[in-house]
Amino acid sequence: PTQSTWGPAIANKMLRALAYRCARLTQAQKQVASLHSSAPALGGHALVTHRVSEDNTDQAPFDFTVENYKTVNWYLSKYPSNYKQSAAIPLLRLAQEQNNNFLSLAAMNKVAKILEMPPIKVYEVASFYTMFNRERVGKHHLQICGTTPCMLQGARDIMHACEKHLGIHMGETTKDGMFTLQEVECLGACVNAPMLQVNNELFYEDLTPENVVTLLETFKAGKQPKVGPQNHRKNSIGPQGRTSLNSPPPGPASRDIDALRAAEEKRKADAAAAAAAAAA
């Protein structure tokens, strides 16, 4: 282009590039919005924002029991007084356990007061870890692993079986308040996939659409099913049984510190004697 058309040509090119970037940005924003809106529907992580309800306001009463205050003080004794904030996670967990597996706003504020930290700092911890339930869940909070090993082993079938039997979808609670379904990330039992966790504590592994329904019925009857594998497997032993560590490992089980210290002292003494002999 000539000098007279160079400016407009460059300007038009820049405008087209800017329009293209804006279109790409808009599409990316739509994808992000889709991810945020789809997580609760799939039973994924809870929303970061606080939802006000009658029993979840800063005015709702909450305090630790006398017995739990002993546990609070036991946790605090583990840290220097100027680092008591380190007890945030165990105290939040204790508050949730006392409050029927529900961590209310008032409970978080109580923890903040005990630890002498800004409430927002406690909210940040509670909203980061999915083990904290900032909305009410059922008596039996079923957390079904949906990460790759479990997915390949049929996690979706387990989810569908639970949904069909309970009459709810992922992220929902039964009308009687007995069960809440939630999809979560890896729970660390990949060898025994698929699996689910109940109330952040009980693990049930090697699930099938049939035996997971048996689990649900056992919970409904007020009983606790046997934890661990739900088939013939023992712990995480493979189908060929134990193939290693069949006998105690040869000793010593640990280093003999006294013998090592004596050997080091002898080495130093011998080195000093050799140096003295060389100097003479």
CSV table of C-alpha atoms in Angstrom, one decimal:
chain,number,residue,atom,x,y,z
A,1,PRO,CA,0.0,0.0,0.0
A,2,THR,CA,1.0,3.6,-0.5
A,3,GLN,CA,1.8,5.9,2.3
A,4,SER,CA,-1.7,7.5,2.1
A,5,THR,CA,-3.4,4.1,2.6
A,6,TRP,CA,-1.0,2.6,5.1
A,7,GLY,CA,-2.7,4.1,8.1
A,8,PRO,CA,-6.3,3.0,7.3
A,9,ALA,CA,-5.1,-0.5,6.2
A,10,ILE,CA,-3.3,-1.1,9.5
A,11,ALA,CA,-6.2,0.3,11.5
A,12,ASN,CA,-8.7,-2.0,9.8
A,13,LYS,CA,-6.4,-5.0,10.3
A,14,MET,CA,-6.1,-4.1,14.0
A,15,LEU,CA,-9.8,-3.7,14.3
A,16,ARG,CA,-10.4,-7.1,12.7
A,17,ALA,CA,-7.8,-8.7,15.1
A,18,LEU,CA,-9.5,-7.0,18.1
A,19,ALA,CA,-12.9,-8.2,17.0
A,20,TYR,CA,-11.6,-11.8,16.6
A,21,ARG,CA,-10.0,-11.7,20.1
A,22,CYS,CA,-13.2,-10.3,21.6
A,23,ALA,CA,-15.2,-13.2,20.0
A,24,ARG,CA,-12.7,-15.7,21.4
A,25,LEU,CA,-12.9,-14.1,24.8
A,26,THR,CA,-16.6,-14.2,24.8
A,27,GLN,CA,-16.6,-17.9,24.0
A,28,ALA,CA,-14.1,-18.6,26.7
A,29,GLN,CA,-16.3,-16.7,29.2
A,30,LYS,CA,-19.3,-18.8,28.1
A,31,GLN,CA,-17.3,-21.9,28.8
A,32,VAL,CA,-16.2,-20.7,32.2
A,33,ALA,CA,-19.8,-19.8,33.0
A,34,SER,CA,-20.9,-23.2,31.9
A,35,LEU,CA,-18.4,-24.9,34.1
A,36,HIS,CA,-19.5,-22.9,37.2
A,37,SER,CA,-23.2,-23.5,36.5
A,38,SER,CA,-22.9,-27.2,35.7
A,39,ALA,CA,-20.9,-28.3,38.9
A,40,PRO,CA,-23.8,-28.2,41.3
A,41,ALA,CA,-26.1,-29.9,38.8
A,42,LEU,CA,-23.7,-32.8,38.5
A,43,GLY,CA,-23.2,-32.9,42.2
A,44,GLY,CA,-19.8,-31.4,42.1
A,45,HIS,CA,-18.2,-28.9,44.4
A,46,ALA,CA,-20.5,-26.6,46.3
A,47,LEU,CA,-20.8,-23.0,45.3
A,48,VAL,CA,-18.2,-20.7,46.9
A,49,THR,CA,-20.9,-18.0,47.7
A,50,HIS,CA,-22.9,-18.2,50.9
A,51,ARG,CA,-26.6,-19.0,50.7
A,52,VAL,CA,-28.7,-17.5,53.5
A,53,SER,CA,-31.4,-19.7,55.1
A,54,GLU,CA,-33.2,-19.6,58.4
A,55,ASP,CA,-30.6,-21.9,60.0
A,56,ASN,CA,-27.6,-20.6,58.3
A,57,THR,CA,-27.1,-16.9,59.3
A,58,ASP,CA,-24.6,-15.2,61.5
A,59,GLN,CA,-27.4,-14.9,64.1
A,60,ALA,CA,-28.1,-18.7,64.3
A,61,PRO,CA,-26.9,-20.0,67.7
A,62,PHE,CA,-23.8,-22.3,67.7
A,63,ASP,CA,-21.3,-23.1,70.4
A,64,PHE,CA,-19.1,-26.1,71.1
A,65,THR,CA,-20.3,-28.5,73.8
A,66,VAL,CA,-18.4,-28.8,77.0
A,67,GLU,CA,-16.8,-32.1,75.9
A,68,ASN,CA,-15.8,-30.6,72.5
A,69,TYR,CA,-14.2,-27.6,74.1
A,70,LYS,CA,-11.8,-30.1,75.7
A,71,THR,CA,-11.0,-31.3,72.2
A,72,VAL,CA,-10.6,-27.7,71.0
A,73,ASN,CA,-8.1,-27.0,73.8
A,74,TRP,CA,-6.3,-30.2,73.0
A,75,TYR,CA,-5.9,-29.0,69.4
A,76,LEU,CA,-4.8,-25.6,70.5
A,77,SER,CA,-2.1,-27.1,72.8
A,78,LYS,CA,-0.4,-28.5,69.7
A,79,TYR,CA,0.6,-25.0,68.4
A,80,PRO,CA,2.3,-22.0,69.8
A,81,SER,CA,-0.2,-19.3,71.0
A,82,ASN,CA,0.8,-17.0,68.1
A,83,TYR,CA,0.1,-19.7,65.6
A,84,LYS,CA,-3.2,-20.9,66.9
A,85,GLN,CA,-4.7,-20.3,63.4
A,86,SER,CA,-3.0,-23.6,62.4
A,87,ALA,CA,-5.9,-25.3,64.2
A,88,ALA,CA,-8.5,-23.9,61.7
A,89,ILE,CA,-9.1,-27.2,59.8
A,90,PRO,CA,-9.4,-29.5,62.8
A,91,LEU,CA,-11.7,-27.1,64.6
A,92,LEU,CA,-13.9,-26.6,61.5
A,93,ARG,CA,-14.2,-30.4,61.2
A,94,LEU,CA,-15.1,-30.7,64.8
A,95,ALA,CA,-17.8,-28.0,64.4
A,96,GLN,CA,-19.2,-29.8,61.4
A,97,GLU,CA,-19.3,-33.2,63.2
A,98,GLN,CA,-21.1,-31.6,66.2
A,99,ASN,CA,-23.6,-29.9,63.8
A,100,ASN,CA,-24.9,-33.0,62.1
A,101,ASN,CA,-22.4,-32.9,59.2
A,102,PHE,CA,-23.2,-29.2,58.5
A,103,LEU,CA,-20.8,-26.3,58.8
A,104,SER,CA,-22.9,-23.3,59.3
A,105,LEU,CA,-21.9,-19.6,59.1
A,106,ALA,CA,-22.3,-19.3,62.9
A,107,ALA,CA,-20.0,-22.3,63.4
A,108,MET,CA,-17.4,-20.7,61.2
A,109,ASN,CA,-17.7,-17.4,63.1
A,110,LYS,CA,-17.2,-19.3,66.4
A,111,VAL,CA,-14.0,-20.9,65.1
A,112,ALA,CA,-12.8,-17.5,63.9
A,113,LYS,CA,-13.4,-16.0,67.4
A,114,ILE,CA,-11.6,-18.9,69.2
A,115,LEU,CA,-8.6,-18.6,66.8
A,116,GLU,CA,-8.6,-14.8,66.9
A,117,MET,CA,-8.6,-14.5,63.1
A,118,PRO,CA,-10.7,-12.6,60.7
A,119,PRO,CA,-13.9,-14.5,59.7
A,120,ILE,CA,-13.1,-14.1,56.0
A,121,LYS,CA,-9.9,-16.2,56.6
A,122,VAL,CA,-12.0,-19.0,58.0
A,123,TYR,CA,-14.5,-18.7,55.1
A,124,GLU,CA,-11.6,-19.1,52.7
A,125,VAL,CA,-10.5,-22.3,54.3
A,126,ALA,CA,-14.0,-23.8,54.5
A,127,SER,CA,-14.9,-22.9,50.9
A,128,PHE,CA,-11.6,-24.4,49.5
A,129,TYR,CA,-11.9,-27.9,50.9
A,130,THR,CA,-14.9,-29.9,49.7
A,131,MET,CA,-15.0,-32.0,52.9
A,132,PHE,CA,-16.7,-29.0,54.6
A,133,ASN,CA,-20.5,-28.9,53.9
A,134,ARG,CA,-21.6,-25.3,54.0
A,135,GLU,CA,-25.1,-26.4,53.0
A,136,ARG,CA,-27.1,-29.0,54.8
A,137,VAL,CA,-26.7,-32.6,53.6
A,138,GLY,CA,-28.6,-35.8,54.3
A,139,LYS,CA,-27.8,-38.1,57.3
A,140,HIS,CA,-25.9,-40.2,54.9
A,141,HIS,CA,-23.8,-38.0,52.6
A,142,LEU,CA,-22.8,-40.3,49.6
A,143,GLN,CA,-19.7,-39.0,47.9
A,144,ILE,CA,-19.1,-41.0,44.7
A,145,CYS,CA,-15.7,-40.8,43.1
A,146,GLY,CA,-15.9,-39.7,39.5
A,147,THR,CA,-12.1,-39.5,38.6
A,148,THR,CA,-10.5,-41.5,35.8
A,149,PRO,CA,-9.9,-45.0,37.5
A,150,CYS,CA,-13.4,-45.1,39.0
A,151,MET,CA,-15.0,-43.7,35.8
A,152,LEU,CA,-13.3,-46.5,33.7
A,153,GLN,CA,-14.5,-49.1,36.2
A,154,GLY,CA,-18.2,-48.0,36.0
A,155,ALA,CA,-18.6,-45.0,38.3
A,156,ARG,CA,-21.4,-43.6,36.1
A,157,ASP,CA,-23.3,-46.9,36.5
A,158,ILE,CA,-23.0,-46.5,40.3
A,159,MET,CA,-24.3,-43.0,40.1
A,160,HIS,CA,-27.2,-43.9,38.0
A,161,ALA,CA,-28.1,-46.9,40.2
A,162,CYS,CA,-28.1,-44.6,43.3
A,163,GLU,CA,-30.2,-41.9,41.5
A,164,LYS,CA,-32.7,-44.5,40.3
A,165,HIS,CA,-33.0,-46.2,43.7
A,166,LEU,CA,-33.3,-43.0,45.7
A,167,GLY,CA,-35.3,-41.0,43.2
A,168,ILE,CA,-33.0,-38.0,43.2
A,169,HIS,CA,-30.2,-36.7,41.0
A,170,MET,CA,-26.6,-35.9,41.8
A,171,GLY,CA,-26.3,-32.9,44.1
A,172,GLU,CA,-29.8,-33.5,45.6
A,173,THR,CA,-31.1,-34.7,48.9
A,174,THR,CA,-34.0,-37.2,49.5
A,175,LYS,CA,-37.2,-35.7,50.9
A,176,ASP,CA,-36.8,-37.6,54.2
A,177,GLY,CA,-33.3,-36.1,54.6
A,178,MET,CA,-31.6,-39.5,54.7
A,179,PHE,CA,-29.4,-39.3,51.6
A,180,THR,CA,-27.5,-36.7,49.6
A,181,LEU,CA,-25.7,-37.7,46.4
A,182,GLN,CA,-22.5,-35.9,45.3
A,183,GLU,CA,-19.8,-36.6,42.8
A,184,VAL,CA,-16.3,-35.9,44.1
A,185,GLU,CA,-12.7,-36.1,42.9
A,186,CYS,CA,-10.2,-38.9,43.7
A,187,LEU,CA,-10.7,-40.5,47.2
A,188,GLY,CA,-7.5,-42.5,47.0
A,189,ALA,CA,-8.9,-46.0,46.5
A,190,CYS,CA,-8.1,-46.4,42.8
A,191,VAL,CA,-7.1,-50.0,43.0
A,192,ASN,CA,-10.6,-50.9,44.4
A,193,ALA,CA,-12.5,-48.7,41.9
A,194,PRO,CA,-15.3,-47.8,41.7
A,195,MET,CA,-16.0,-46.6,45.2
A,196,LEU,CA,-17.9,-44.1,47.4
A,197,GLN,CA,-17.3,-42.4,50.7
A,198,VAL,CA,-20.0,-41.8,53.3
A,199,ASN,CA,-19.9,-38.8,55.7
A,200,ASN,CA,-16.2,-38.1,55.0
A,201,GLU,CA,-15.3,-41.3,56.9
A,202,LEU,CA,-16.6,-44.7,55.6
A,203,PHE,CA,-15.2,-46.2,52.4
A,204,TYR,CA,-17.1,-48.7,50.3
A,205,GLU,CA,-15.2,-50.2,47.4
A,206,ASP,CA,-15.5,-52.6,44.4
A,207,LEU,CA,-19.0,-51.4,43.9
A,208,THR,CA,-21.5,-52.7,41.3
A,209,PRO,CA,-25.0,-51.4,40.5
A,210,GLU,CA,-26.4,-54.3,42.5
A,211,ASN,CA,-24.3,-54.2,45.7
A,212,VAL,CA,-24.6,-50.4,46.0
A,213,VAL,CA,-28.3,-50.8,46.2
A,214,THR,CA,-27.8,-53.3,49.0
A,215,LEU,CA,-25.6,-50.7,50.8
A,216,LEU,CA,-28.4,-48.1,50.5
A,217,GLU,CA,-31.0,-50.5,51.9
A,218,THR,CA,-28.7,-51.3,54.8
A,219,PHE,CA,-28.3,-47.7,55.7
A,220,LYS,CA,-32.1,-47.2,55.4
A,221,ALA,CA,-32.5,-50.0,58.0
A,222,GLY,CA,-30.4,-48.0,60.4
A,223,LYS,CA,-27.4,-50.3,60.1
A,224,GLN,CA,-23.8,-49.7,59.1
A,225,PRO,CA,-22.6,-51.9,56.2
A,226,LYS,CA,-19.2,-53.5,56.3
A,227,VAL,CA,-16.7,-51.0,55.1
A,228,GLY,CA,-14.1,-51.8,52.5
A,229,PRO,CA,-14.4,-54.0,49.4
A,230,GLN,CA,-18.0,-55.2,48.7
A,231,ASN,CA,-16.8,-58.5,47.1
A,232,HIS,CA,-14.5,-61.3,48.0
A,233,ARG,CA,-11.4,-59.1,47.9
A,234,LYS,CA,-9.3,-58.7,51.0
A,235,ASN,CA,-8.2,-55.1,51.4
A,236,SER,CA,-6.5,-54.2,48.0
A,237,ILE,CA,-5.0,-57.6,47.1
A,238,GLY,CA,-5.2,-58.4,43.4
A,239,PRO,CA,-6.9,-61.4,41.8
A,240,GLN,CA,-3.7,-63.5,42.0
A,241,GLY,CA,-3.5,-62.9,45.8
A,242,ARG,CA,-0.4,-61.7,47.5
A,243,THR,CA,2.6,-61.8,45.2
A,244,SER,CA,5.2,-60.0,47.2
A,245,LEU,CA,6.1,-59.4,50.9
A,246,ASN,CA,5.2,-63.0,51.7
A,247,SER,CA,7.7,-63.1,54.6
A,248,PRO,CA,9.2,-60.6,57.0
A,249,PRO,CA,11.9,-58.6,55.3
A,250,PRO,CA,15.5,-59.3,56.4
A,251,GLY,CA,16.9,-57.3,59.2
A,252,PRO,CA,17.9,-55.0,60.6
A,253,ALA,CA,14.5,-53.2,60.4
A,254,SER,CA,16.2,-49.9,61.1
A,255,ARG,CA,19.7,-48.5,61.4
A,256,ASP,CA,21.7,-49.1,64.6
A,257,ILE,CA,22.4,-45.5,65.5
A,258,ASP,CA,24.7,-46.4,68.4
A,259,ALA,CA,26.9,-48.6,66.1
A,260,LEU,CA,26.9,-45.9,63.4
A,261,ARG,CA,28.0,-43.3,66.0
A,262,ALA,CA,30.8,-45.5,67.3
A,263,ALA,CA,32.0,-46.2,63.8
A,264,GLU,CA,32.0,-42.4,63.0
A,265,GLU,CA,33.9,-41.6,66.2
A,266,LYS,CA,36.5,-44.3,65.3
A,267,ARG,CA,36.9,-43.0,61.8
A,268,LYS,CA,37.6,-39.5,63.2
A,269,ALA,CA,40.1,-40.9,65.7
A,270,ASP,CA,41.9,-42.8,63.0
A,271,ALA,CA,42.0,-39.8,60.8
A,272,ALA,CA,43.4,-37.6,63.6
A,273,ALA,CA,46.0,-40.2,64.4
A,274,ALA,CA,47.1,-40.5,60.8
A,275,ALA,CA,47.3,-36.7,60.5
A,276,ALA,CA,49.4,-36.6,63.7
A,277,ALA,CA,51.7,-39.3,62.4
A,278,ALA,CA,52.1,-37.5,59.1
A,279,ALA,CA,53.0,-34.3,60.9
A,280,ALA,CA,55.7,-36.0,63.0
